Coordinates of C-alpha atoms in Angstrom, one line a residue:
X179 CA 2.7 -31.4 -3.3
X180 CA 2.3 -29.7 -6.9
X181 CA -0.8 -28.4 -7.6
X182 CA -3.3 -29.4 -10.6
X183 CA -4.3 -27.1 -13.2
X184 CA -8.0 -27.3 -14.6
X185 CA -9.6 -25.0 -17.2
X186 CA -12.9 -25.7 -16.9
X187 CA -15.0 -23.4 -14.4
X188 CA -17.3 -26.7 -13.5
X189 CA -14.8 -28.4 -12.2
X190 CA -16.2 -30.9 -9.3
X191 CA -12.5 -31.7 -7.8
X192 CA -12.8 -32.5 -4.1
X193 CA -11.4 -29.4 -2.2
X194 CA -11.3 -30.4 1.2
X195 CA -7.5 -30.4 1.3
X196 CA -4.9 -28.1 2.2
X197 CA -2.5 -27.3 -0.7
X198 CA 0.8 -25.8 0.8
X199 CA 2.1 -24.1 -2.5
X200 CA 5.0 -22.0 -2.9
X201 CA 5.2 -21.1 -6.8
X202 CA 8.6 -20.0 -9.0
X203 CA 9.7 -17.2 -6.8
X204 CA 12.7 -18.3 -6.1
X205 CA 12.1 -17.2 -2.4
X206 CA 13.4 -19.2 0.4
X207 CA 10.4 -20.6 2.3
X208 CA 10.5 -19.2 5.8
X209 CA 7.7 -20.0 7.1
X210 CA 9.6 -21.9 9.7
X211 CA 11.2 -19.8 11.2
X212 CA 9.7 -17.1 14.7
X213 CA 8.1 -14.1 12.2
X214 CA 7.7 -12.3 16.2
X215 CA 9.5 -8.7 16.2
X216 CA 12.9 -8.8 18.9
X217 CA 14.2 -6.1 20.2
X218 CA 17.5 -6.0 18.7
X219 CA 20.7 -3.5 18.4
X220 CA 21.6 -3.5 14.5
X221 CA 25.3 -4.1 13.9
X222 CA 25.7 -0.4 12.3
X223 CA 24.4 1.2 15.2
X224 CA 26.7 -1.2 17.8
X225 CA 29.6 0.0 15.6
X226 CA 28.9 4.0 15.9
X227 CA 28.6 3.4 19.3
X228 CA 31.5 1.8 20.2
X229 CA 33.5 4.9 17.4
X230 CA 31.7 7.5 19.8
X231 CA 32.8 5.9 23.3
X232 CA 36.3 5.8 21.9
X233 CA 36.6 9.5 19.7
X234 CA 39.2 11.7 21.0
X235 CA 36.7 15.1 21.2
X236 CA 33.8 16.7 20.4
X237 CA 34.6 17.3 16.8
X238 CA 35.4 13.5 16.3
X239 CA 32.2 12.4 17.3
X240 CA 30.5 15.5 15.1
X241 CA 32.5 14.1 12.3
X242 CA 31.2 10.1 13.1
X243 CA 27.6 11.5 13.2
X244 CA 27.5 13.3 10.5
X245 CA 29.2 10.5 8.0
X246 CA 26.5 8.2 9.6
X247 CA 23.9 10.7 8.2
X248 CA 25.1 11.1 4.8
X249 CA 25.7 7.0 4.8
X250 CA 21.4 6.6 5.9
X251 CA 20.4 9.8 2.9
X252 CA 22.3 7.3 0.4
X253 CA 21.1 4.0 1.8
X254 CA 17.8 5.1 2.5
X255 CA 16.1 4.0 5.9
X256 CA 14.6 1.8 7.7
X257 CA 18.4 0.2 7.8
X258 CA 18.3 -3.4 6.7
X259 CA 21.2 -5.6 8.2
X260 CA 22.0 -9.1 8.2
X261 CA 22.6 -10.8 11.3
X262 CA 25.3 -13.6 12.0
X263 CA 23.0 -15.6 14.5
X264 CA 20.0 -15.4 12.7
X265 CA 20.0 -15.8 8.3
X266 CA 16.6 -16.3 7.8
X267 CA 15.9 -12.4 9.9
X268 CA 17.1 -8.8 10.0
X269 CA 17.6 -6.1 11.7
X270 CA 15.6 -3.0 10.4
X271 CA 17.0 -0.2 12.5
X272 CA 14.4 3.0 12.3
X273 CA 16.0 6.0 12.4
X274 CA 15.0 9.4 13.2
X275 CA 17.2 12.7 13.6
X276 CA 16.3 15.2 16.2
X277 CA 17.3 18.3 17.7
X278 CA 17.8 19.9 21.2
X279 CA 14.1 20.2 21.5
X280 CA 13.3 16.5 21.1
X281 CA 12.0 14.9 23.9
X282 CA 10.9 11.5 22.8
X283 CA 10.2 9.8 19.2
X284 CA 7.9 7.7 18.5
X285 CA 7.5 4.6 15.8
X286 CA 4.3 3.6 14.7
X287 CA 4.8 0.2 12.6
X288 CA 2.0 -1.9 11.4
X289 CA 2.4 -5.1 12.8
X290 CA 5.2 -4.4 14.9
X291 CA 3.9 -1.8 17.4
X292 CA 1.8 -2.7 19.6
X293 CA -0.7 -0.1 20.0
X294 CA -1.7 -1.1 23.7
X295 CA 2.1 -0.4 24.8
X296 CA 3.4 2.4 22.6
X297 CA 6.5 2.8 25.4
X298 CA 7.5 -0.1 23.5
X299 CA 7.9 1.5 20.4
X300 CA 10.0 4.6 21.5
X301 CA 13.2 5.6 19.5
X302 CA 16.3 5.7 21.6
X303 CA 19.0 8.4 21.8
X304 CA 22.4 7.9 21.3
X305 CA 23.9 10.0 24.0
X306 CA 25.6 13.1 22.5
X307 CA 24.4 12.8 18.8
X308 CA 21.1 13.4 17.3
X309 CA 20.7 9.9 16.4
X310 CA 17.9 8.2 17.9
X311 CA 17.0 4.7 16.5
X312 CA 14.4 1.2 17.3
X313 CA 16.2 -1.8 15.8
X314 CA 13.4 -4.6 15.3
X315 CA 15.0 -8.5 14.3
X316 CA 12.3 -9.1 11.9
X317 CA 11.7 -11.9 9.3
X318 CA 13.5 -11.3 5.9
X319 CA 10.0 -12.0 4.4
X320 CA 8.6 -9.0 6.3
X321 CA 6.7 -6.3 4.6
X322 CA 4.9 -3.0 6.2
X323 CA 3.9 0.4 6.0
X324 CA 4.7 2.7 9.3
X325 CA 5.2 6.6 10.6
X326 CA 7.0 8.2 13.0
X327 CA 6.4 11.2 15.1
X328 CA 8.5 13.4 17.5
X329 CA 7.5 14.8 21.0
X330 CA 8.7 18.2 21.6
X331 CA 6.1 19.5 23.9
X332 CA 7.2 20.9 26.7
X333 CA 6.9 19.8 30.5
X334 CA 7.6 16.6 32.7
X335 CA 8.3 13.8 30.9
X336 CA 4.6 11.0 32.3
X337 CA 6.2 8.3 34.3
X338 CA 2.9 6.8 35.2
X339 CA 3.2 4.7 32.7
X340 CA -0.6 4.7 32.3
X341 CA -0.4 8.7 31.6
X342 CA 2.7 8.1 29.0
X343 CA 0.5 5.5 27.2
X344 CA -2.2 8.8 27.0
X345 CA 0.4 11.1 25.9
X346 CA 1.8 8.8 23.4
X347 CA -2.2 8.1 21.6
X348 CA -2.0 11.5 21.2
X349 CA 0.9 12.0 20.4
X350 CA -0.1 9.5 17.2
X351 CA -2.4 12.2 15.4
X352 CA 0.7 14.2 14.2
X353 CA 3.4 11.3 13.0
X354 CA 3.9 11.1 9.1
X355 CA 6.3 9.6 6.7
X356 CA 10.2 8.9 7.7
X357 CA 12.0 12.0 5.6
X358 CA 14.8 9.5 4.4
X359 CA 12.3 6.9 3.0
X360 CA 11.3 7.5 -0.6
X361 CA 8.9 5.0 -1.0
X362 CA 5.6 5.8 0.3
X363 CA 1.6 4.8 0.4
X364 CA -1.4 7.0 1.1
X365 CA -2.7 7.1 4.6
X366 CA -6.2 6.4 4.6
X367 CA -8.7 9.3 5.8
X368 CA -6.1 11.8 5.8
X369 CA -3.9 13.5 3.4
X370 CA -0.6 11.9 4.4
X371 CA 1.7 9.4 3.6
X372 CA 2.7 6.5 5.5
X373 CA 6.5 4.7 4.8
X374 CA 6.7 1.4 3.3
X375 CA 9.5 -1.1 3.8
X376 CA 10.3 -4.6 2.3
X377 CA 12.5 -6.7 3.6
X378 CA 14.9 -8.8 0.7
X379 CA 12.6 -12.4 1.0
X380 CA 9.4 -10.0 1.0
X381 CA 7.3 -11.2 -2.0
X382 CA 8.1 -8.5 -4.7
X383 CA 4.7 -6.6 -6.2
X384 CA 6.4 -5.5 -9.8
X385 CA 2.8 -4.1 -11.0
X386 CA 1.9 -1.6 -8.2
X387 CA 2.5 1.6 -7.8
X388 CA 2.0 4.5 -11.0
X389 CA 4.6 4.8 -13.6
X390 CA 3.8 8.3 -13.7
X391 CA 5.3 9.6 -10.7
X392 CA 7.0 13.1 -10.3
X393 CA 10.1 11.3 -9.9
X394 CA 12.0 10.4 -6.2
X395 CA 10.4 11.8 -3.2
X396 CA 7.2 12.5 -4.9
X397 CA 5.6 10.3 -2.6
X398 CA 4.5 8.2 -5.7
X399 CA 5.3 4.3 -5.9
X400 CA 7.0 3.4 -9.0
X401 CA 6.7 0.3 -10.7
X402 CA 9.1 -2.5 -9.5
X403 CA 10.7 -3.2 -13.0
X404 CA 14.2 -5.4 -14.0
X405 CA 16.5 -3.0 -15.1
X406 CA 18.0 -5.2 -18.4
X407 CA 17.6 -8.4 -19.5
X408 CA 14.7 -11.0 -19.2
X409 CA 12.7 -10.4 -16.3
X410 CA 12.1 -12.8 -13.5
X411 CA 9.0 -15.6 -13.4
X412 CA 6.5 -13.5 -12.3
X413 CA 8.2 -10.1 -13.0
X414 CA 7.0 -7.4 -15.4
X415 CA 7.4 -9.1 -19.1
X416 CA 6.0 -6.7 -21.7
X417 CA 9.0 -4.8 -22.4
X418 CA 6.3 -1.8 -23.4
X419 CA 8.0 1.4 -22.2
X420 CA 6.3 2.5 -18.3
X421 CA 4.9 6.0 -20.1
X422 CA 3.2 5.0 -22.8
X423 CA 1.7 1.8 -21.6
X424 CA -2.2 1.9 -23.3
X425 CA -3.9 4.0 -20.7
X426 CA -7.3 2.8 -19.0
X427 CA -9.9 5.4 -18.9
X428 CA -11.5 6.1 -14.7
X429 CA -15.0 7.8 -14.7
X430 CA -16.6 9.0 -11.2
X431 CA -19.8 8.7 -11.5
X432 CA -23.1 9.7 -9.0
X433 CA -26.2 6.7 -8.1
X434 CA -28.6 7.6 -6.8
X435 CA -28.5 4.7 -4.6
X436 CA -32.1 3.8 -3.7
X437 CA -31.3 1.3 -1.1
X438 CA -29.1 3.7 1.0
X439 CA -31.4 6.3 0.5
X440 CA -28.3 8.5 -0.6
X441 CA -26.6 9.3 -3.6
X442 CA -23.1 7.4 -4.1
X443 CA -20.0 8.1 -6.0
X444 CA -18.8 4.9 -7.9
X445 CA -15.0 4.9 -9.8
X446 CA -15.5 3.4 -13.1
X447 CA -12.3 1.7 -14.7
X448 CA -12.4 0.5 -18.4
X449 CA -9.9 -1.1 -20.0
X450 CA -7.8 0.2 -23.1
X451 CA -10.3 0.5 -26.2
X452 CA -13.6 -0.6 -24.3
X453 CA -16.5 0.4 -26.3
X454 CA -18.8 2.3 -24.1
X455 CA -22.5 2.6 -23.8
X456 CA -23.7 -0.8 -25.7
X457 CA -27.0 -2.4 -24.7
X458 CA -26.7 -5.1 -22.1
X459 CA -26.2 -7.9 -24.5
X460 CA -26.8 -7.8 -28.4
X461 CA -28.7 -10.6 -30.0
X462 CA -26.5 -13.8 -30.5
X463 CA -23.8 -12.2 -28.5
X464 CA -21.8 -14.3 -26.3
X465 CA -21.0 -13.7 -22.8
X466 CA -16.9 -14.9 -23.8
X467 CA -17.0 -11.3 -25.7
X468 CA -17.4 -8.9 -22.4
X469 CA -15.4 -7.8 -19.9
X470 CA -14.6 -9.5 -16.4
X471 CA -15.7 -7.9 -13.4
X472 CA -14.6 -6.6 -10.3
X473 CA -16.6 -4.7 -7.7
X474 CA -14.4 -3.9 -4.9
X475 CA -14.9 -1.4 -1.7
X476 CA -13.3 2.0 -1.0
X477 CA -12.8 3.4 -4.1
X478 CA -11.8 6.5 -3.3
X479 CA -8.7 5.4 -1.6
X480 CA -7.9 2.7 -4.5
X481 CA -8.5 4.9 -7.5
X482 CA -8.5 8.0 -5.2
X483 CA -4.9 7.5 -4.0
X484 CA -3.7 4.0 -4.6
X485 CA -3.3 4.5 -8.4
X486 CA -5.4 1.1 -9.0
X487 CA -5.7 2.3 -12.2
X488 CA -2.0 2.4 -13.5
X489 CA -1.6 -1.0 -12.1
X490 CA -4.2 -2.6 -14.1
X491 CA -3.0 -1.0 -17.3
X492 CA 0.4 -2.7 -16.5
X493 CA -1.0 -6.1 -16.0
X494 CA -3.5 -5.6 -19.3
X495 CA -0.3 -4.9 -20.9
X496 CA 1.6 -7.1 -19.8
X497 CA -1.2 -9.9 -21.0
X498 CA -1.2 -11.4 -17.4
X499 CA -5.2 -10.1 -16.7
X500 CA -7.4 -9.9 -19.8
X501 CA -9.1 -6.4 -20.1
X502 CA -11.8 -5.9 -17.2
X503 CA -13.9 -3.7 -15.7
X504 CA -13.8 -2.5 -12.1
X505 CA -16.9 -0.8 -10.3
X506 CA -15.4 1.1 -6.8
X507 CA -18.3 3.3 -4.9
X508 CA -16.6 5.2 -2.7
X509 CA -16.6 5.1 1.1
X510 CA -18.0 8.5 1.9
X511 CA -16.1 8.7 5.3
X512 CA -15.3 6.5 8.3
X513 CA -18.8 7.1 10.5
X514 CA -20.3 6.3 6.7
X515 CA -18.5 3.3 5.9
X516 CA -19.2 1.7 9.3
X517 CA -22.6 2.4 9.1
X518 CA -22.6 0.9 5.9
X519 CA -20.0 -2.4 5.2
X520 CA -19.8 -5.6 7.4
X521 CA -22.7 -8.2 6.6
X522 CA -25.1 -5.8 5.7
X523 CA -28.3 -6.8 3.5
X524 CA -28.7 -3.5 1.9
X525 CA -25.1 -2.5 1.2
X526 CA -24.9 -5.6 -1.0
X527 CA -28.2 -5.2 -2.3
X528 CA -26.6 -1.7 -3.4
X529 CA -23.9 -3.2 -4.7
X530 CA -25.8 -6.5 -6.8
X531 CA -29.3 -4.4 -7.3
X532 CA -28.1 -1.5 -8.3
X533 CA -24.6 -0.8 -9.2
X534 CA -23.9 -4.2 -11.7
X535 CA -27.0 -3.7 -13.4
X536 CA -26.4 0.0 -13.8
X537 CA -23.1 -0.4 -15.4
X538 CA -23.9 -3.9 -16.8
X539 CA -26.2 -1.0 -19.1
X540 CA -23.7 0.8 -20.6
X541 CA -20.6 -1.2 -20.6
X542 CA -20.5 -5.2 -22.0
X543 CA -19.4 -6.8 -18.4
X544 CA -20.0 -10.2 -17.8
X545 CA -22.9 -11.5 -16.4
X546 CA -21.2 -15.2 -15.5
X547 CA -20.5 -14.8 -11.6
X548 CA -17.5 -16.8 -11.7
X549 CA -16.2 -13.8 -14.2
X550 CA -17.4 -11.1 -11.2
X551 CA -15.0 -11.0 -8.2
X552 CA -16.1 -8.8 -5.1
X553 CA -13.3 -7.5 -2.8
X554 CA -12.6 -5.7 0.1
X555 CA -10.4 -4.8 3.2
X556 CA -11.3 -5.1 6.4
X557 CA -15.2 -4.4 7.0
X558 CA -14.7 -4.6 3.0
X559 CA -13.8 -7.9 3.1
X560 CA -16.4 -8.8 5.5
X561 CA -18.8 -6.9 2.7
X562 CA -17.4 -9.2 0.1
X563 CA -17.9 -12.3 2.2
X564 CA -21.3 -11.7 2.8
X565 CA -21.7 -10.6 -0.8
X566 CA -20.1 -14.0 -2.2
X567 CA -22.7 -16.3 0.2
X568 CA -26.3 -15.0 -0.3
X569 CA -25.5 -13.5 -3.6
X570 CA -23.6 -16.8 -5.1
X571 CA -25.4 -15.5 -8.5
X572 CA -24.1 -12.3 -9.1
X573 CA -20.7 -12.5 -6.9
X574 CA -19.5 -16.1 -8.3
X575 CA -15.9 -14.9 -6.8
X576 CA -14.4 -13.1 -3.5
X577 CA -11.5 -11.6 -2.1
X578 CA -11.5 -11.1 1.7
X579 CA -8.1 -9.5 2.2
X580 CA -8.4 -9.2 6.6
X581 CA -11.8 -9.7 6.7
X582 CA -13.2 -7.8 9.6
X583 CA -14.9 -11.2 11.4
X584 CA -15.5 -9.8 14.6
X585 CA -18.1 -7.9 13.0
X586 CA -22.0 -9.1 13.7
X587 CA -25.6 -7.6 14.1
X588 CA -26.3 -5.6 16.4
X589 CA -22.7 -3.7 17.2
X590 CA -22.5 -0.3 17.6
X591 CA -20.6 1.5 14.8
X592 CA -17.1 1.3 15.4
X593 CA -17.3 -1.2 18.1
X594 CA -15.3 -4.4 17.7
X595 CA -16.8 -7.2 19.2
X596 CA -15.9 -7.9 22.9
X597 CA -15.7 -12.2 21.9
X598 CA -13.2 -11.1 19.1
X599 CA -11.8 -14.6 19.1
X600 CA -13.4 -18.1 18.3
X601 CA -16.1 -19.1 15.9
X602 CA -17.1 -15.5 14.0
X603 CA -20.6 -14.4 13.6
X604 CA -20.6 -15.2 9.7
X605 CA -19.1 -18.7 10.2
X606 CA -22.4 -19.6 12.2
X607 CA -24.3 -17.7 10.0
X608 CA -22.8 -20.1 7.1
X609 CA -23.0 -22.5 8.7
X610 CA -26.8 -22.0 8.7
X611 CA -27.5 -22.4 12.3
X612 CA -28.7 -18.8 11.8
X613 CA -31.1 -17.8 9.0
X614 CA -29.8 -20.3 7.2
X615 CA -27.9 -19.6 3.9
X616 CA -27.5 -22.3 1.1
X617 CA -24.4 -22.4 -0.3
X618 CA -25.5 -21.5 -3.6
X619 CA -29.6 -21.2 -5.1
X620 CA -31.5 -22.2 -7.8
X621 CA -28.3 -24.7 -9.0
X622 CA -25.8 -21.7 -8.7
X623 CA -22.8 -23.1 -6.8
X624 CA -21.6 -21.7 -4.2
X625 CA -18.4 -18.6 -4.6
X626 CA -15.0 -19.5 -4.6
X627 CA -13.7 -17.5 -1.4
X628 CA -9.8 -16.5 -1.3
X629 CA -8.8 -14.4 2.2
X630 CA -5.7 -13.0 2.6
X631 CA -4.4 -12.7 6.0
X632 CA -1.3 -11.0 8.4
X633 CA 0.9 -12.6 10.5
X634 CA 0.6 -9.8 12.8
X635 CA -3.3 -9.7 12.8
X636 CA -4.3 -10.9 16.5
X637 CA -7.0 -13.6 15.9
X638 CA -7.7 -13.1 12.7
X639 CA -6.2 -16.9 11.4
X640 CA -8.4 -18.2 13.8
X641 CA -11.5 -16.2 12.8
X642 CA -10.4 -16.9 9.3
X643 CA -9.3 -20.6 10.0
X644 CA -13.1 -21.2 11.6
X645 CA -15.2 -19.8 8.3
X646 CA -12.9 -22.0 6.2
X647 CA -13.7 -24.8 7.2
X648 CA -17.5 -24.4 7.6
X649 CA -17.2 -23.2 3.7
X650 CA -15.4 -26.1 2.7
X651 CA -17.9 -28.2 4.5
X652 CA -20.7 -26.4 2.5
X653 CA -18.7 -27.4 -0.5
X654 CA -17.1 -23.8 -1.3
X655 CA -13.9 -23.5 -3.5
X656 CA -11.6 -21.8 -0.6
X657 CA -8.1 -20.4 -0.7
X658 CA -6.1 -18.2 2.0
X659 CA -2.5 -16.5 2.1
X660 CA -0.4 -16.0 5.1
X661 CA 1.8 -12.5 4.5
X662 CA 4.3 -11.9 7.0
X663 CA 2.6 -8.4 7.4
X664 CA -0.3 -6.5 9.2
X665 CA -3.5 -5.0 8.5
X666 CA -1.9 -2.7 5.7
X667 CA -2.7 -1.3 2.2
X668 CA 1.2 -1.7 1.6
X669 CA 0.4 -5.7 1.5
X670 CA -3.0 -5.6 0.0
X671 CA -1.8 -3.7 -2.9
X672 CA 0.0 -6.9 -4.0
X673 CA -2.3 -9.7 -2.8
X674 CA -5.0 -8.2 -4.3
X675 CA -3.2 -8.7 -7.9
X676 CA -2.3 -12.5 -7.1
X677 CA -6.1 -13.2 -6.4
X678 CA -7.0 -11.6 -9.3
X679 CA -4.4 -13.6 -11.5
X680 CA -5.6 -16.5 -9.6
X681 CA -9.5 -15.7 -10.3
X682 CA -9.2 -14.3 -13.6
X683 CA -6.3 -14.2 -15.0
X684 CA -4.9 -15.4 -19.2
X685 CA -2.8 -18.3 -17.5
X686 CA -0.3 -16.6 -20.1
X687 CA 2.5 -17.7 -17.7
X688 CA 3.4 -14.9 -15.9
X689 CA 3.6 -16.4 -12.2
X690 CA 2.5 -14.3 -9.2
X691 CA 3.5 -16.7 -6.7
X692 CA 1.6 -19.5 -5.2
X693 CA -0.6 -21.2 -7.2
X694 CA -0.3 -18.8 -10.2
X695 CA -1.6 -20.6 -13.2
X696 CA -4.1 -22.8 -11.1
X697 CA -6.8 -20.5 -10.6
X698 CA -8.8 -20.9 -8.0
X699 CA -11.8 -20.2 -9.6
X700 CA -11.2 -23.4 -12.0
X701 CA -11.1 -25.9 -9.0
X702 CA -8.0 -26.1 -7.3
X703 CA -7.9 -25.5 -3.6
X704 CA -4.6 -24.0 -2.6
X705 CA -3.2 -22.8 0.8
X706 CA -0.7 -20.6 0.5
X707 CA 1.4 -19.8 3.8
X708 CA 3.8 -17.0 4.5
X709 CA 6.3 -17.3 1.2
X710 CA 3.5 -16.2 -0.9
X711 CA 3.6 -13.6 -3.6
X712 CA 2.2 -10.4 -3.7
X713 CA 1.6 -9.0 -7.1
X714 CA 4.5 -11.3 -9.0
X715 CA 8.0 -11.9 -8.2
X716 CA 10.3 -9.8 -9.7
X717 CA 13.3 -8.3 -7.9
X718 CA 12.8 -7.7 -4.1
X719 CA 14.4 -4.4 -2.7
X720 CA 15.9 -4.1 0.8
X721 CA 16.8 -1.3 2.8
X722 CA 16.0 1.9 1.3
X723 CA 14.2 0.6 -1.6
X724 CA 10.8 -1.4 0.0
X725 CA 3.0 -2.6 0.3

């Protein structure tokens, strides 16, 4: 069914059905098809195996090894193979080369290891070679980010499996980025990287990363752009050169935030040529003349490390998001931040109170809420969610990218919820069988909610599936997208620019995926499953070249 397009923000369309949308990719829709990780021997590995059982001596098999190794530094890992019985998967072989003091190696993949049987995700060895490799048969739509980590402690190999299981969570503290992988995403809370791969069907994200990387193996994303001709629907379009793209300007500035009864760092982004310090509104101005909005959580990591900053130039430039603002207070730390986000009264207070009108003050940002979008990760998202439903008049818009919905009153910090599956605390509570929330006050409608949610995510399409419908039933505009992926910066990175597009974007016809150009803060309601965009649909890269 094709979506419907409407321009006007009032729209009173009837949203209570499901829109499967999948936009001008030109990605096969696989939603079909088992996105469960297999176990699986890729077909390059098979083939060195067989070479090495059938060399004639020690230096033949050197020589195989070795011409393996220089074939992965050129190819770049994880390897990405097809596979006869299976077109719409591959086989992503992780590879890792040890020495004699390597014991065991461990891979540590976002949505593919299970972090309650890490035996699982042990590397293999390839008997007389320093090869050891995990082959995974993965969906061709997969993306994620992942480490690796080798054990060469001494001493007796656990076999209590119980003990291994101990070993290997400790073992985790010390894995880091797979040497022959190039492209790379901050690890949160630490300084580190994590690897990022992409499978070929994996929705493309052509305006993240920085264009001002120190070049290959700088740890630095580049931005995904066509090489010649006309780009893709959905791709980069400007033809402005990467480096002298009109630069944003990021402040960091310090609130005393009343509320918290702290102080608070908050990342400031203005667009190219925003004229600072200008009184909230001048007479006869109209609100049409100031900038969109978006308040989103953890600033530090997106402006900190994610390079937000250079993506949003490229998508101002690229005329596919009109100039915005974007307020970011930072996270502090991780005993901060759970103390803090989740459906708590006075961080969004903070947030609304405090930090809007502060800025509103000295920069002309909108002061329509379906111009301001609030988003988050995680216990962000959660933040966002409760932002969007008891403050409907300043946060007309939200993003919930994995939503932490086990969250409720009462936890202890850090704790997940012991009933982490069926109806979630903040469906109930919008539901208004608790304290009971209207869905918007004093004639404000209620916010247009878009979550984005993992494949490999445990019951977080439930939790999410059970607040969608009570928001619908409330009469909230509501959007989701399935990513074959996990709970991963490496996929937010991209989402978060599709609901953007969606929410605020020029419409100037630069598709990012499903739904692009119907906005789903002008009415439409659109459920977009697993084939979905994330941040436009340029070229995809296998293999070496991968949110």
């Amino acid at each position: 069914m094709a979506p419907t397009s409407a321009t006007d923000p009032t729209d009173s369309t009837d949203l209570t059905d499901s829109i499967d949308l999948f936009g001008p990719t030109g990605l096969p829709d696989l939603t079909g098809l088992d996105a469960t990780p297999r176990p699986v021997t890729g077909p390059r590995v098979a083939r060195l195996a067989r070479q090495l059982q059938s060399a004639r001596d020690a230096a033949a098999r050197d020589a195989l090894t070795e011409a393996f190794w220089a074939e992965a530094a050129r190819s770049g890992t994880p390897l990405v193979e097809e596979l006869d019985d299976a077109p719409g998967h591959r086989a992503v072989t992780f590879l890792w080369r040890g020495h004699r003091a390597t014991r065991r190696v461990l891979l540590l993949a976002r949505g593919v290891t299970d972090r309650d049987r890490l035996a699982d995700s042990l590397l293999h060895h390839l008997p007389g070679t320093d090869i050891w490799y995990l082959g995974h048969r993965l969906r061709a739509d997969h993306r994620g980010s992942y480490r690796m980590v080798a054990d060469i402690s001494a001493g007796a190999v656990p076999v209590d499996p119980a003990l291994l299981q101990r070993r290997l969570l400790a073992l985790r503290a010390h894995a880091g980025a797979d040497p022959l992988n190039r492209d790379r995403v901050p690890a949160r809370w630490r300084d580190a990287e994590d690897s990022v791969f992409a499978l070929p069907a994996a929705p493309p994200q052509p305006w993240t990363g920085s264009p001002h990387a120190d070049g290959p193996g700088s740890g630095a994303p580049s931005l995904d752009v066509p090489p010649s001709g006309s780009p893709p629907s959905g791709g980069r379009r400007s033809g402005v050169p990467l480096d002298v793209i009109p630069r944003g300007t990021v402040e960091r500035h310090t609130l005393a935030a009343g509320v918290l009864g702290a102080e608070r760092d908050v990342w400031v982004y203005l667009p190219p040529d925003a004229v600072p310090y200008r009184p909230t509104r001048g007479p006869g101005e109209r609100d049409g003349h100031r900038l969109p909005l978006l308040v989103l959580c953890d600033g530090d990591m997106w402006f900190g490390r994610l390079g937000l900053r250079d993506t949003v130039d490229a998508l101002i430039a690229d005329g596919v998001l009109p100039p915005l603002a974007v307020l970011a207070p930072d996270a502090v730390g991780t005993a901060t931040r759970r103390l803090e986000l989740g459906g708590r009264e006075s961080y969004v207070s903070f947030l609304a109170d405090e930090v809007v009108p502060w800025a509103s003050a000295r920069w002309p940002l909108t002061g329509r809420p379906e111009r301001t979008v609030m988003a988050g990760q995680g216990l962000g998202g959660m933040t966002a969610l409760y932002a969007g439903l008891t403050r409907p008049e300043r946060f007309g818009a939200v993003v919930a990218q994995s939503p932490s919905l086990w969250w409720r009153p009462g936890l202890e910090p850090g704790t997940v919820a012991p009933d982490a599956v069926g109806t979630p605390w903040l469906a109930t509570l919008a539901a208004g069988l608790r304290d009971g929330l209207p869905s918007g006050r004093d004639g404000v409608r209620g916010a247009v909610v878009h979550f984005d949610v993992g494949l490999h995510e445990g019951a977080l399409a439930e939790h999410t599936e059970a607040l969608r419908a009570v928001l619908r039933a409330r009469g909230h505009r509501v959007t989701r997208t399935v990513h074959n992926g996990g709970h991963d910066y490496a996929c937010w990175r991209g989402l978060l620019v599709d609901a953007l597009v969606r929410l605020v974007g020029t419409g100037a016809g630069a598709s990012t995926g499903p739904g692009a150009g119907a906005g789903i803060g002008t009415g439409t309601a659109l459920d977009v499953a697993a084939a979905g965009s994330q941040g436009g649909s340029g070229p995809a890269r296998g293999s070496a070249g991968k949110p």
